[in-house]
Coordinates of N, CA and C in Angstrom, one line a residue:
Chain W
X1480 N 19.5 -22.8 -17.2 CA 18.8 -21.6 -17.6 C 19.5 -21.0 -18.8
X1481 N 18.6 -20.2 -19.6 CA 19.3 -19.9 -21.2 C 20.0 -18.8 -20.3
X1482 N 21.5 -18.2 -21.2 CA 21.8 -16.8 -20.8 C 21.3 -16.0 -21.5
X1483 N 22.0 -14.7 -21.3 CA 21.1 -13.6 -21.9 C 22.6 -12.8 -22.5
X1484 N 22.4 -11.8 -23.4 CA 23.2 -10.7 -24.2 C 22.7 -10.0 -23.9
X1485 N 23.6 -8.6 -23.3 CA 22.9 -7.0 -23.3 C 24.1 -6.6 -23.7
X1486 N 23.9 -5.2 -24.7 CA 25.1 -4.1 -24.8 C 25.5 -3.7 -23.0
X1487 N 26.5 -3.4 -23.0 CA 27.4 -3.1 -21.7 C 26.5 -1.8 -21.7
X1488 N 26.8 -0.6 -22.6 CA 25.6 0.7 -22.0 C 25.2 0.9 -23.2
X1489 N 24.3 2.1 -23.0 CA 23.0 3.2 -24.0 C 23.3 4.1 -23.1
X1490 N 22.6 5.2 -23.8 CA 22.5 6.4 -23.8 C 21.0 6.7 -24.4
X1491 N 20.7 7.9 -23.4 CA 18.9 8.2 -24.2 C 19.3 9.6 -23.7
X1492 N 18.2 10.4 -24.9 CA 17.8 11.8 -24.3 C 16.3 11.6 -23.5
X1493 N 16.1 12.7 -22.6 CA 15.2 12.9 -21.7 C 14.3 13.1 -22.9
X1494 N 12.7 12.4 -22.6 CA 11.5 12.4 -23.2 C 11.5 11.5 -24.1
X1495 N 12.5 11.0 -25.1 CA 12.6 9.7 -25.8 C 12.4 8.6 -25.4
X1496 N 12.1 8.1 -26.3 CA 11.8 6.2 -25.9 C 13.6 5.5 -26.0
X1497 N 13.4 4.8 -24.9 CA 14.6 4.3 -24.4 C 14.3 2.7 -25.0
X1498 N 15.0 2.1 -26.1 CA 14.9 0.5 -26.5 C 15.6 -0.1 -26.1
X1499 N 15.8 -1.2 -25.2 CA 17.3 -1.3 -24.5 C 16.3 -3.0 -25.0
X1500 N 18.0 -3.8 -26.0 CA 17.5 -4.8 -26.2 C 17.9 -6.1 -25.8
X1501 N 17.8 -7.5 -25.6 CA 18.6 -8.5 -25.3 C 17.9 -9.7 -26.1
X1502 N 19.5 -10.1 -26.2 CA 19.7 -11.5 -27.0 C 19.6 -13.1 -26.3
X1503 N 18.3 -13.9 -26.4 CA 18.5 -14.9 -25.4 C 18.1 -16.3 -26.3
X1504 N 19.2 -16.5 -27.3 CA 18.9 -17.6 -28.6 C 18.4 -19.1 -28.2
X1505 N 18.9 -19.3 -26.6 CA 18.8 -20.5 -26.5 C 17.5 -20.8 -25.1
X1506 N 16.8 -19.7 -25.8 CA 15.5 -20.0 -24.5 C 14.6 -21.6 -24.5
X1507 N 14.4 -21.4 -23.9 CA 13.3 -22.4 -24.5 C 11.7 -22.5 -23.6
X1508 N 11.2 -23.2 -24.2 CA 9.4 -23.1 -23.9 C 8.8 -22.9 -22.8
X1509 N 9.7 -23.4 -21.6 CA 9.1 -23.2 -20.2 C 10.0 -22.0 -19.8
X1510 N 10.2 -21.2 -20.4 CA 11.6 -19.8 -19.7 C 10.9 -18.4 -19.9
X1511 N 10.7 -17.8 -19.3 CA 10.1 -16.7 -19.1 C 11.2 -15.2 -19.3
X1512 N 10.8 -14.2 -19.8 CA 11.9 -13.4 -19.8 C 11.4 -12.2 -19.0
X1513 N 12.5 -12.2 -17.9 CA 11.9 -10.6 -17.0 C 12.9 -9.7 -17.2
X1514 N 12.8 -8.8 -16.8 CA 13.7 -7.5 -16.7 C 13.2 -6.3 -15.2
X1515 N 14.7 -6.3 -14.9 CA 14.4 -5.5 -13.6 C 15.6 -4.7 -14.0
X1516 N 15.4 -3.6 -13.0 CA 16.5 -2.9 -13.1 C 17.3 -2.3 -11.2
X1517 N 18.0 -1.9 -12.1 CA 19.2 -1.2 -10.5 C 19.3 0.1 -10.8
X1518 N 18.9 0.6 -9.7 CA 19.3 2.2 -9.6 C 20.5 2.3 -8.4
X1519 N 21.3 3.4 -8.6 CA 22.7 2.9 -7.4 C 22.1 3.5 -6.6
X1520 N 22.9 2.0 -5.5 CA 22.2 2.3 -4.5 C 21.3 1.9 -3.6
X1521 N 20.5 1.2 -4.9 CA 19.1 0.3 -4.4 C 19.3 -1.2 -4.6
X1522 N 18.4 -1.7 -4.2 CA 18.3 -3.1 -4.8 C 17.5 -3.1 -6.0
X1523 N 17.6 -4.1 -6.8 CA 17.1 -4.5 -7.9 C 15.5 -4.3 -7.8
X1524 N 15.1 -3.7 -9.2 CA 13.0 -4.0 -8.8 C 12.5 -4.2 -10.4
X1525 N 11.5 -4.7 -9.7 CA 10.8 -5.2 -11.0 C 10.2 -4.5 -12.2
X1526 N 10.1 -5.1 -12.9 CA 9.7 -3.7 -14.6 C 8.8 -4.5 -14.9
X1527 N 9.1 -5.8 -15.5 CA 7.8 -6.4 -16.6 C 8.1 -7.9 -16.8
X1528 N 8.0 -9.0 -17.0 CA 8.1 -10.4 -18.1 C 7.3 -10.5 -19.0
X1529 N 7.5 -11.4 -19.4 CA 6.7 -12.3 -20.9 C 7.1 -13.5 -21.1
X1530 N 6.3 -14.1 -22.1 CA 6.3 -15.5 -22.1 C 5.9 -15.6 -23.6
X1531 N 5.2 -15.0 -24.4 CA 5.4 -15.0 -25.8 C 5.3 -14.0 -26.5
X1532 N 3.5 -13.5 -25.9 CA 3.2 -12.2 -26.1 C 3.3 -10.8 -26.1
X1533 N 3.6 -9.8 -26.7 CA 4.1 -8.6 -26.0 C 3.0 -8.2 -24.8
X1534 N 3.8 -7.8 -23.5 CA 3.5 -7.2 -22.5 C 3.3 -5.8 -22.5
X1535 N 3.1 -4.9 -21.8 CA 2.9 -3.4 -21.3 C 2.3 -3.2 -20.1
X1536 N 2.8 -2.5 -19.1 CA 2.5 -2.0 -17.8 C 2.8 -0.4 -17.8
X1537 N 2.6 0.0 -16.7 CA 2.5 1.4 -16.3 C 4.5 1.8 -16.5
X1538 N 5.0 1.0 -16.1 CA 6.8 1.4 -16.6 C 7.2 1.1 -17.7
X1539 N 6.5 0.3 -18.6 CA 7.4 -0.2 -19.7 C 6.3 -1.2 -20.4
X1540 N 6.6 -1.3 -21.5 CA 6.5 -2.3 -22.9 C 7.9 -3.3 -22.8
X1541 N 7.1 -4.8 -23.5 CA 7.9 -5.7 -23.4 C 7.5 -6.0 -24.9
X1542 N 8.9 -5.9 -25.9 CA 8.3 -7.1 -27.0 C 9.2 -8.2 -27.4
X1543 N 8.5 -9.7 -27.9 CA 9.5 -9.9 -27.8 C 9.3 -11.1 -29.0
X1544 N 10.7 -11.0 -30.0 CA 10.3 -11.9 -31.0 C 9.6 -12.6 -31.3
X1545 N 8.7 -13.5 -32.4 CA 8.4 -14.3 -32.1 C 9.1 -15.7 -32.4
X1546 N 10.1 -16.0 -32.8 CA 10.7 -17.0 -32.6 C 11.7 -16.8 -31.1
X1547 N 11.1 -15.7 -30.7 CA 11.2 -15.8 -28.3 C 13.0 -15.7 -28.3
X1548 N 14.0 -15.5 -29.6 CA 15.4 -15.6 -29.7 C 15.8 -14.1 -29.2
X1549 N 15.1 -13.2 -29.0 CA 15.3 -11.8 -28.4 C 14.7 -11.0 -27.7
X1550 N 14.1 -9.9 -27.2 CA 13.6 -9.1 -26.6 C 14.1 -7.8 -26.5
X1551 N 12.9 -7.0 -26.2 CA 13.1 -5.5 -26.7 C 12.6 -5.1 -25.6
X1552 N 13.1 -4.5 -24.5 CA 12.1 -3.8 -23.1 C 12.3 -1.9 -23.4
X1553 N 10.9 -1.6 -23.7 CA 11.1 0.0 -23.7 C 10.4 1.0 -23.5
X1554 N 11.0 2.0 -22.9 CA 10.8 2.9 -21.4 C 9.9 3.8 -22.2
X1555 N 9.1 4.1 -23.0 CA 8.5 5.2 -23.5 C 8.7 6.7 -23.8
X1556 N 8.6 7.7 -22.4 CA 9.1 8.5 -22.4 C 10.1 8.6 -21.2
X1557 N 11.5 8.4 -21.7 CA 12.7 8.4 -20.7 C 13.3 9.6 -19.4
X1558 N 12.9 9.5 -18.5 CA 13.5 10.5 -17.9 C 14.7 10.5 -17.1
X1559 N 15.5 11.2 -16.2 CA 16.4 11.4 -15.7 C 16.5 10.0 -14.7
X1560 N 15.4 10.0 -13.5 CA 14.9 8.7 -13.1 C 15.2 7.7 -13.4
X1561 N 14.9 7.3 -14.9 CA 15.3 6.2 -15.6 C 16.6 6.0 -15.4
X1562 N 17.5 6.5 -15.3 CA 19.0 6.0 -15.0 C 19.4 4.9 -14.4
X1563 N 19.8 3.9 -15.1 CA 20.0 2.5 -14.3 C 20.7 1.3 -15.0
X1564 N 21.0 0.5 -14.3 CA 21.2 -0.7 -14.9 C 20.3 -1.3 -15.4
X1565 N 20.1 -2.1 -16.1 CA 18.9 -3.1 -16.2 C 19.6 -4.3 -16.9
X1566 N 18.7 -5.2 -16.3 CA 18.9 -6.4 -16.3 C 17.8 -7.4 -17.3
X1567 N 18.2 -7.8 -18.2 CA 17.6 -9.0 -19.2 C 17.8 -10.3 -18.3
X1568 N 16.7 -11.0 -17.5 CA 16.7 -12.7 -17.1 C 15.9 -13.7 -17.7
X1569 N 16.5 -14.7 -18.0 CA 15.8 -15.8 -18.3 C 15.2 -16.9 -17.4
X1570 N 14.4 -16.8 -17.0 CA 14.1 -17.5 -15.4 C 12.5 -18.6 -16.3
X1571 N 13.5 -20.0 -15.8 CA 12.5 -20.9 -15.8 C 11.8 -21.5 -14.5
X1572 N 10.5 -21.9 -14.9 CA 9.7 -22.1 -13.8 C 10.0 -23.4 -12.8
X1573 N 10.8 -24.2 -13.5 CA 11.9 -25.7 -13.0 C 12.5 -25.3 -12.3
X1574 N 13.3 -24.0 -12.2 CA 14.1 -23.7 -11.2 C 14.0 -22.6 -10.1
X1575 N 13.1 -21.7 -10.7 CA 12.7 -20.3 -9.9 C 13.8 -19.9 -9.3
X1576 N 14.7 -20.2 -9.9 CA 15.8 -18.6 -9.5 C 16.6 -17.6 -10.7
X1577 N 16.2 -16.4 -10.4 CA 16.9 -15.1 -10.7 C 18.2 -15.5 -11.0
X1578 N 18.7 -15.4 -12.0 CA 20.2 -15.7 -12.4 C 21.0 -14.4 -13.0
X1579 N 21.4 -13.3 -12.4 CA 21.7 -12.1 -13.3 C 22.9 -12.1 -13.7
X1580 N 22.8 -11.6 -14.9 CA 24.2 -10.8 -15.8 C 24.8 -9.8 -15.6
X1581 N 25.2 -9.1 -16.1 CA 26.1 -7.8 -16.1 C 25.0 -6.2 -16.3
X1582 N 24.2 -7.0 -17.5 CA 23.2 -6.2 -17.6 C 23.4 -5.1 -18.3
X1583 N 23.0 -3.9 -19.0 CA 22.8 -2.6 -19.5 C 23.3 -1.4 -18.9
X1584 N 23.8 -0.4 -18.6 CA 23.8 0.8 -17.8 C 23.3 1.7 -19.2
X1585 N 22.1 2.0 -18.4 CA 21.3 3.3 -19.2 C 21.4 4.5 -18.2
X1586 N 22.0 5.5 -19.6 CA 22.2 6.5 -18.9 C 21.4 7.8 -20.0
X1587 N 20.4 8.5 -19.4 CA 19.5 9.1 -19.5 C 19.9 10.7 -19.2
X1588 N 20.1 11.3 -20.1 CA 21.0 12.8 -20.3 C 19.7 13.5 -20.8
X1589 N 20.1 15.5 -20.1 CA 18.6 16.0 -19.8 C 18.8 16.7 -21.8
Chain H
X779 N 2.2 -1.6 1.8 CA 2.8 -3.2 2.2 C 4.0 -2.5 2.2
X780 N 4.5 -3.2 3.0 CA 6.1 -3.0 4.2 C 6.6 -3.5 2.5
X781 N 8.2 -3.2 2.7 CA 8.9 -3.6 1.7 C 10.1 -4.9 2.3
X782 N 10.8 -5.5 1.7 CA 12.0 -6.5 2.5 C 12.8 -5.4 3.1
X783 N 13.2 -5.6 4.5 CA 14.0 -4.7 5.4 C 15.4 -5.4 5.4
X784 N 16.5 -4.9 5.7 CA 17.6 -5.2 6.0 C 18.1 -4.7 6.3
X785 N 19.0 -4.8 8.0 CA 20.4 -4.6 8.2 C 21.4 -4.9 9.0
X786 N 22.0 -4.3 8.9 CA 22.2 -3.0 9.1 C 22.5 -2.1 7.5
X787 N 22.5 -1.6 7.6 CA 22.9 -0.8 5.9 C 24.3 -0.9 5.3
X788 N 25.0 -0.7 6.3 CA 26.6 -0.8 6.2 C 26.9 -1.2 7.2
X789 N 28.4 -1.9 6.7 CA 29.3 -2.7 8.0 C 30.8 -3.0 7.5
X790 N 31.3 -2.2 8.1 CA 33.2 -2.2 8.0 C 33.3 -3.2 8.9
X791 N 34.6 -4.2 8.6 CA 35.3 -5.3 9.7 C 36.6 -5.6 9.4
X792 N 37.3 -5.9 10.1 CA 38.7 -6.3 9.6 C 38.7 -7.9 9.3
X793 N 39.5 -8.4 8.1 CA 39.7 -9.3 8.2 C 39.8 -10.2 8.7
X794 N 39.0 -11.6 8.8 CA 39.2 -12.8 10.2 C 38.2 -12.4 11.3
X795 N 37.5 -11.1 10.8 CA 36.3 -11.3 11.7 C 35.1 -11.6 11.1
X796 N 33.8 -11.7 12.4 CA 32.7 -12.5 11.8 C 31.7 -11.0 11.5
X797 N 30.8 -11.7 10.5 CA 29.5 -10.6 10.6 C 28.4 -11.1 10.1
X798 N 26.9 -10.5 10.8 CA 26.3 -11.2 10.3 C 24.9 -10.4 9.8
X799 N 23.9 -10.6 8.4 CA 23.3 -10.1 8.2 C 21.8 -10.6 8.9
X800 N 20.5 -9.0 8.7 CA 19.5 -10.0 9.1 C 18.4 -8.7 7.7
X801 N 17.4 -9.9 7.5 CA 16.3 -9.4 6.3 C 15.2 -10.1 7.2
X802 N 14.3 -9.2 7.0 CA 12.8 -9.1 7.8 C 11.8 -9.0 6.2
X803 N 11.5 -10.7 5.6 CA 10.7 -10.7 4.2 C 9.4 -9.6 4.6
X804 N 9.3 -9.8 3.2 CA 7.2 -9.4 3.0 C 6.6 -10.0 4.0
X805 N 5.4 -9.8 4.3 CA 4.7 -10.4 5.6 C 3.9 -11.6 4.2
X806 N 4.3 -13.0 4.6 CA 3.5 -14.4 3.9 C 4.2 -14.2 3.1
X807 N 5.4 -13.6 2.6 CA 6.0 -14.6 1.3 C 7.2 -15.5 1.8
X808 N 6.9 -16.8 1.3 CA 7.3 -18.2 1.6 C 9.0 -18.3 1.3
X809 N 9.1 -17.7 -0.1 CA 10.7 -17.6 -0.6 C 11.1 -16.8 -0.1
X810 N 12.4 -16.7 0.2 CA 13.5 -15.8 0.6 C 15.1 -15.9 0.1
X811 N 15.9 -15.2 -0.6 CA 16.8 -15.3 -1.7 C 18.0 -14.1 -0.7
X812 N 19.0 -15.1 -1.0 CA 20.1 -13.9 -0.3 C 21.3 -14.0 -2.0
X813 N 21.6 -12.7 -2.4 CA 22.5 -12.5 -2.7 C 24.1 -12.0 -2.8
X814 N 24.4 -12.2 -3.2 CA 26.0 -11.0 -2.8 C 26.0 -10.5 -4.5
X815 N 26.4 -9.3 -4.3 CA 26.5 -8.0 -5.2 C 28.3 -7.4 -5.2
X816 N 29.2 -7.7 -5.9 CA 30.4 -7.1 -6.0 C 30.4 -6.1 -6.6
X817 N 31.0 -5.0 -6.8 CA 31.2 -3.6 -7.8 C 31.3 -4.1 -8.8
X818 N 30.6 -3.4 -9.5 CA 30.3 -3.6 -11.1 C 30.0 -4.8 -11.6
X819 N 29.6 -6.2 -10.8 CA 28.8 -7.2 -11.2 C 27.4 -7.3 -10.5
X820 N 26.7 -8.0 -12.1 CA 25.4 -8.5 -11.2 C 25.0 -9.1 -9.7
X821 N 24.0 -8.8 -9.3 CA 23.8 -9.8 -8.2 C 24.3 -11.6 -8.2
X822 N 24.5 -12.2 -7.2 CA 24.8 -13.7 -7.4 C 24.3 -13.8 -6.5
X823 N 23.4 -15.5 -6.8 CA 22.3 -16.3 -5.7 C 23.4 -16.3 -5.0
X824 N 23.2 -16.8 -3.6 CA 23.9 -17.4 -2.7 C 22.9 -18.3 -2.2
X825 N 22.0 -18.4 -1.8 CA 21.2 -19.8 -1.3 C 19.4 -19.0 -1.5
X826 N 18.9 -19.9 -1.2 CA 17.5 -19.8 -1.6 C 16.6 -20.6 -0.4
X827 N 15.7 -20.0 0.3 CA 14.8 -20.7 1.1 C 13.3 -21.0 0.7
X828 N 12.7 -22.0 1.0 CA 11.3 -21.8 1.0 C 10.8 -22.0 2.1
X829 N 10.0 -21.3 2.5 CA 9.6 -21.5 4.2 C 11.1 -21.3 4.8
X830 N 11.0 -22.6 6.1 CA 12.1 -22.4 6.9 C 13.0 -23.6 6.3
X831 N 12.8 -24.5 5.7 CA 13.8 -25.2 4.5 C 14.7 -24.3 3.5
X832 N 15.7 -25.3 3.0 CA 16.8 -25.2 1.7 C 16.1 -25.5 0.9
X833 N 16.1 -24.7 -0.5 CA 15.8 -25.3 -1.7 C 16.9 -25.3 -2.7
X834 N 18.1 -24.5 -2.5 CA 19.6 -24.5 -2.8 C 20.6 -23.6 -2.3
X835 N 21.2 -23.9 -2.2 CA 23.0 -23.8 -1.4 C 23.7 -23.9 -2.1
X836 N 23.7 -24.0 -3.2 CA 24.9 -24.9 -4.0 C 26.3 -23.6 -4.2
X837 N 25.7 -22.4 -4.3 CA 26.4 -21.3 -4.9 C 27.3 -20.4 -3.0
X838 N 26.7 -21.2 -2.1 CA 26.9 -20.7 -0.8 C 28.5 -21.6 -0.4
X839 N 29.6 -20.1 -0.2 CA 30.9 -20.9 0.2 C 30.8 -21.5 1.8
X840 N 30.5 -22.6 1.7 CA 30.0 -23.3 3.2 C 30.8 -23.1 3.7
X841 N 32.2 -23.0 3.8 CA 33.0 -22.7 4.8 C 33.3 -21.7 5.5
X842 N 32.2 -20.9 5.3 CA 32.7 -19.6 6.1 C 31.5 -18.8 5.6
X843 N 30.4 -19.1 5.4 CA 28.8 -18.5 5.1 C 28.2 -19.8 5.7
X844 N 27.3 -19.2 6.2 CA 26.0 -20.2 6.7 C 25.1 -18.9 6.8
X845 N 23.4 -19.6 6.7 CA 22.4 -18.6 7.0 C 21.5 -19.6 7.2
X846 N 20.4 -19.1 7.8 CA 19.3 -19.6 8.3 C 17.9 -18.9 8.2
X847 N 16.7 -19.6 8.3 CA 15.9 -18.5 8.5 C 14.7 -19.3 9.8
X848 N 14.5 -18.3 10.5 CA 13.6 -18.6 11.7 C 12.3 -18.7 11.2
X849 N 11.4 -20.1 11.7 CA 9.9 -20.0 11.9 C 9.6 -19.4 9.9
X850 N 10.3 -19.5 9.3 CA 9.9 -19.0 8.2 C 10.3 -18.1 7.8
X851 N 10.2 -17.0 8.6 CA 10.1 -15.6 8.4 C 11.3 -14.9 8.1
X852 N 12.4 -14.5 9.5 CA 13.3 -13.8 9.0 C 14.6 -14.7 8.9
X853 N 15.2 -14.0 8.5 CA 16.7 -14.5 7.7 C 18.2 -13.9 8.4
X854 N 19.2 -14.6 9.1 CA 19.9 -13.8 9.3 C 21.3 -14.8 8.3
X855 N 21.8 -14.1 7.4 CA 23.3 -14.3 6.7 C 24.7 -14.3 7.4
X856 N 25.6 -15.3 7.8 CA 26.9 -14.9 8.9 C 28.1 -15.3 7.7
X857 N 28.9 -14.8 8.1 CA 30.3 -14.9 7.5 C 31.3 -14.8 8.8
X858 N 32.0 -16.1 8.5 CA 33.0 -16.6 9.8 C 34.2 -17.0 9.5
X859 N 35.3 -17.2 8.8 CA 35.7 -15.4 9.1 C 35.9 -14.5 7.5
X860 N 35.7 -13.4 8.0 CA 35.7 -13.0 6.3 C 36.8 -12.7 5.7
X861 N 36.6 -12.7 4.6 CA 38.2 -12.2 3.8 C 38.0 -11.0 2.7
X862 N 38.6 -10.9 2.3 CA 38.7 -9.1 1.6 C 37.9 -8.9 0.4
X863 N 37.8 -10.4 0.3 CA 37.3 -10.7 -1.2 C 35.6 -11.0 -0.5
X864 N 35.3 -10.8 0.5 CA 33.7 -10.8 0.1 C 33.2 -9.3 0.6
X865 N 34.1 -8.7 0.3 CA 33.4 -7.2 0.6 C 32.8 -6.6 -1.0
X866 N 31.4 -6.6 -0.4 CA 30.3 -6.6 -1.3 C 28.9 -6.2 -0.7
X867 N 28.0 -5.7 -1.6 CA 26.7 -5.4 -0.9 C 26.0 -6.6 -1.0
X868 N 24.9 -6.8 0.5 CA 24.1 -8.5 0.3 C 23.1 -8.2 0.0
X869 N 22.2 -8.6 -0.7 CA 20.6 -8.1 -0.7 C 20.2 -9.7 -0.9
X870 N 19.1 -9.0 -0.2 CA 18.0 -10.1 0.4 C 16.5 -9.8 -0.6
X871 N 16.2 -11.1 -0.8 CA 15.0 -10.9 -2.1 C 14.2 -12.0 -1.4
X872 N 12.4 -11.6 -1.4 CA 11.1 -12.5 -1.0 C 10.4 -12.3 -2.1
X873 N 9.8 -13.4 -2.0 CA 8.4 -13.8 -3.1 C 7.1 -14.7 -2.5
X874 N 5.9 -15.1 -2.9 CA 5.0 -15.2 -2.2 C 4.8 -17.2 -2.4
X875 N 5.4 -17.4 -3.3 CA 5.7 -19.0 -3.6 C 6.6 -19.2 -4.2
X876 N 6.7 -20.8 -4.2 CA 8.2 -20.9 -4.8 C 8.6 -20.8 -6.4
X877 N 7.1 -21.0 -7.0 CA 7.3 -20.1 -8.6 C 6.9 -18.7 -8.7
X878 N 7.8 -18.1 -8.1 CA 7.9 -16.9 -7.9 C 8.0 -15.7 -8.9
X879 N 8.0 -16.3 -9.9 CA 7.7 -15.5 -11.3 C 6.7 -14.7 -11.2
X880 N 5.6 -15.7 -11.2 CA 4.4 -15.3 -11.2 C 3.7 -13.7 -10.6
X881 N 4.4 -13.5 -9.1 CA 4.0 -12.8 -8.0 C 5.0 -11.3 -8.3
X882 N 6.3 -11.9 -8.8 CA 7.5 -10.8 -8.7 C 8.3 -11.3 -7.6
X883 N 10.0 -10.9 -7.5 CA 10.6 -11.1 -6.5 C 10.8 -9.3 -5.7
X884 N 10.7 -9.2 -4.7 CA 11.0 -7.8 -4.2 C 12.0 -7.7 -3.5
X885 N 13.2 -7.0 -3.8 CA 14.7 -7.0 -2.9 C 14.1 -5.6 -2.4
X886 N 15.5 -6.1 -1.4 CA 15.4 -5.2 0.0 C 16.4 -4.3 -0.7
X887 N 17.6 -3.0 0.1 CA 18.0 -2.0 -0.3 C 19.8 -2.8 -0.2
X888 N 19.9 -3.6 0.6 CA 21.0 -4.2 1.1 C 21.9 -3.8 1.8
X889 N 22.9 -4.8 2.4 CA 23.9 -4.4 3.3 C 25.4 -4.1 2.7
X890 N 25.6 -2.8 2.9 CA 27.0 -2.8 2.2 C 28.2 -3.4 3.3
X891 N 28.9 -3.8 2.8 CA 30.1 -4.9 3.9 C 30.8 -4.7 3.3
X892 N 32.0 -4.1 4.0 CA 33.7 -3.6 3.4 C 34.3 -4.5 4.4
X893 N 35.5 -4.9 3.8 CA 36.4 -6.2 4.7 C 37.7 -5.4 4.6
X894 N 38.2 -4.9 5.7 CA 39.9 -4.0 5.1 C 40.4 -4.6 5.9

């Protein structure tokens, strides 16, 4: 499975768009990119993937290069809530498992 | 829809004793994923089921972790005997097939386990 690059943390202000981005150079064609995150405390949950196209759901926008070497997952209007780790994965369909990194700690100030 | 259950929530032990976890999946999802979670790192696989089969182990310290899962469904995690170094939270993750991309994986809240 390709790995992934995240900055260790961010920072956002409340009501801003939170860009939290990751580096994944050596994806390749069958590898899907998801992002979940961790609030402490909890277990991990789901936000969004993609596979070439930019994505959007009710939590978040997914975009993501199109030479597929990066991704950009982001939170819109950021709130307190939003406070979390988050996780960039590269998960291919050959192996269907979750492989996590270290991940992002977003920290979301009022 | 019920969410993955686990527990107990927390569980202190002394060293050289056993413990053991249990996760009650989504009702029909086939996968079932146990991880272990240390302080300030990511989750790590530990084994992966589909149905009541292995689909990998490979990351599971056999010597002192085994888990199983009953009729499919639920999952119980043991550690025999533990050492200081797996005190960590376990979370347990279901999905509805084994390309599980597709559907989403849903983790449970997990078990915190302190080993002193």
């Amino acid at each position: 499975d390709a790995k992934t690059t995240q900055p260790p943390s961010m920072d956002c202000a409340e009501g801003r768009a939170a860009n939290l981005p990751c580096n994944h150079s050596t994806i390749s064609g069958n590898e899907y990119v998801y992002w979940y995150r961790q609030i402490h405390s909890q277990g991990p949950q789901y936000i969004i993937h993609g596979l070439k196209n930019n994505e959007t759901n009710e939590m978040a926008s997914l975009i993501i290069t199109e030479d597929r070497k990066s991704s950009t997952l982001i939170l819109p209007h950021a709130t307190l809530r939003d406070t979390a780790v988050y996780y960039c994965i590269v998960l291919s369909y050959n192996t269907d498992k979750l492989i996590f990194g270290t991940g992002t700690r977003l920290q979301v100030f009022p | 829809e019920a969410g993955v259950a686990q527990s107990p929530r927390y569980k202190i032990i002394e060293k050289r004793q056993s413990v053991a976890f249990w996760c009650n999946p989504i009702s029909g999802h086939a996968t079932l994923y146990w991880y272990q979670q240390i302080l300030g790192q990511g989750p790590k696989l530990l084994i992966q089921f589909q149905n009541n089969g292995v689909v990998d182990d490979s990351q599971l310290p056999k010597d002192r972790f085994s888990a199983e899962r009953l009729k499919g469904v639920d999952s119980t995690l043991k550690i025999q005997p533990a050492k200081l170094e797996d005190s960590a939270v376990y979370l347990c993750a279901s999905s509805l097939g084994l390309r599980g991309g597709d559907y989403g994986y849903t983790f449970g809240s997990g078990t915190r386990l302190t080993v002193v």
